XYZ file of N, CA and C in Angstrom:
171
model
N 0.917 -1.139 -0.090
C 0.252 -0.094 -0.178
C 1.093 1.339 0.070
N 0.596 2.379 -0.879
C 1.390 3.283 -0.924
C 0.970 4.603 0.122
N 1.659 5.470 0.358
C 1.550 6.293 1.446
C 0.234 6.976 0.881
N -0.093 7.426 -0.342
C -1.370 8.031 -0.796
C -2.548 7.219 -0.685
N -2.619 5.832 -0.926
C -3.502 4.919 -0.541
C -3.995 5.062 0.932
N -3.163 4.791 1.754
C -3.088 5.021 3.109
C -3.915 6.216 3.511
N -3.663 7.174 2.935
C -3.934 8.606 3.332
C -5.503 8.817 2.865
N -5.503 8.211 1.583
C -7.018 8.031 1.207
C -7.971 7.298 2.189
N -7.438 6.340 2.369
C -7.988 5.220 3.579
C -8.233 5.866 4.909
N -7.491 6.615 5.407
C -7.701 7.501 6.500
C -8.704 8.650 6.591
N -8.795 9.208 5.260
C -9.895 10.335 5.036
C -11.127 9.641 5.133
N -11.412 8.478 4.139
C -12.287 7.682 4.010
C -12.896 7.257 5.305
N -12.216 6.900 6.348
C -12.666 6.508 7.655
C -12.905 7.615 8.247
N -12.411 8.545 8.435
C -12.639 9.831 9.120
C -13.665 10.140 8.710
N -14.367 10.164 7.626
C -15.443 10.920 6.923
C -16.660 10.101 7.696
N -16.361 8.565 7.809
C -17.386 7.780 8.126
C -17.785 7.795 9.305
N -16.703 8.110 10.145
C -16.778 8.145 11.685
C -17.136 9.550 12.213
N -17.635 10.448 11.357
C -17.803 11.785 11.839
C -16.886 12.909 11.510
N -15.638 12.617 11.157
C -14.643 13.520 10.887
C -14.154 14.276 11.475
N -14.709 14.800 12.902
C -14.049 15.810 13.593
C -13.605 15.194 14.928
N -12.651 15.488 15.479
C -12.077 15.112 16.559
C -13.349 15.025 17.528
N -13.420 14.177 18.460
C -14.604 14.171 19.688
C -13.999 15.330 20.751
N -15.033 15.957 21.350
C -14.626 17.038 22.431
C -14.643 16.548 23.610
N -14.060 17.036 24.664
C -13.957 16.641 25.817
C -15.286 16.949 26.475
N -15.633 16.071 27.529
C -17.008 16.280 28.224
C -16.811 17.519 29.130
N -18.056 17.974 29.400
C -18.137 19.503 30.098
C -17.978 18.780 31.633
N -17.529 19.701 32.662
C -17.494 19.457 34.145
C -18.763 18.728 34.491
N -19.976 19.119 34.174
C -21.317 18.526 34.666
C -21.096 17.130 33.840
N -20.891 17.010 32.718
C -20.997 15.777 32.054
C -19.756 14.615 32.748
N -18.944 15.277 33.081
C -17.989 14.296 33.625
C -18.370 13.930 34.961
N -18.909 14.609 35.854
C -19.425 14.479 37.155
C -20.487 13.705 37.033
N -21.323 13.591 36.024
C -22.613 12.746 36.101
C -22.126 11.356 35.447
N -20.817 11.242 34.867
C -20.249 10.115 34.492
C -19.804 9.353 35.713
N -19.064 10.110 36.528
C -18.449 9.509 37.832
C -19.355 9.298 38.753
N -20.583 9.910 38.872
C -21.841 9.563 39.799
C -22.136 8.247 39.362
N -22.453 7.856 38.321
C -23.222 6.623 37.554
C -21.977 5.649 37.876
N -20.824 5.782 37.368
C -19.771 4.625 38.266
C -19.820 4.571 39.711
N -19.755 5.275 40.268
C -19.994 5.325 41.755
C -20.866 4.321 42.155
N -22.538 4.615 41.496
C -23.304 4.269 41.767
C -23.440 2.717 41.509
N -23.012 2.520 40.033
C -22.597 1.169 39.778
C -21.944 0.252 40.819
N -20.894 0.846 41.156
C -19.871 0.237 42.088
C -20.247 -0.069 43.192
N -21.281 0.846 43.746
C -21.804 0.555 45.227
C -23.065 -0.622 45.052
N -23.443 -0.866 43.817
C -24.399 -1.738 43.537
C -24.062 -3.149 43.494
N -22.723 -3.015 43.027
C -21.995 -4.437 42.688
C -21.309 -4.652 43.895
N -20.816 -3.955 44.746
C -20.381 -4.276 46.023
C -21.628 -4.825 46.891
N -22.416 -4.442 46.649
C -23.799 -5.091 47.669
C -24.058 -6.363 47.217
N -23.673 -6.632 46.187
C -23.903 -8.101 45.392
C -22.394 -9.064 45.720
N -21.633 -8.094 46.396
C -20.357 -9.046 46.632
C -19.399 -9.044 45.523
N -19.484 -7.769 44.865
C -18.622 -7.604 43.563
C -19.069 -7.970 42.326
N -20.187 -8.576 42.047
C -20.451 -8.837 40.868
C -21.518 -7.847 40.162
N -21.227 -7.239 38.840
C -21.690 -6.260 38.174
C -22.938 -7.284 37.146
N -23.886 -7.117 37.164
C -25.025 -7.600 36.121
C -25.398 -6.712 35.296
N -26.060 -7.084 34.171
C -26.745 -6.164 33.341
C -27.813 -5.336 33.729
N -28.650 -5.873 34.632
C -29.623 -5.206 35.661
C -28.933 -3.803 36.381
N -27.729 -3.947 36.794
C -27.055 -2.987 37.282
C -26.880 -1.526 36.390
N -26.706 -2.072 35.093
C -26.621 -1.023 34.330
C -27.647 -0.347 33.717
N -28.762 -0.497 34.017
C -30.204 0.032 33.341
C -30.629 1.212 34.208
């Protein structure tokens, strides 16, 4: 594969994936993700460390 072909491949993949670099989450979004993770960990700890699909709902 030539460098040109690889560049064309990367350009096509980026267009298919939305093209732009993702933005970082806001402080509020980050805090919400951490709170959700903490809640999942607490439910798993109450079961003895096992995370089930019902915990993720």
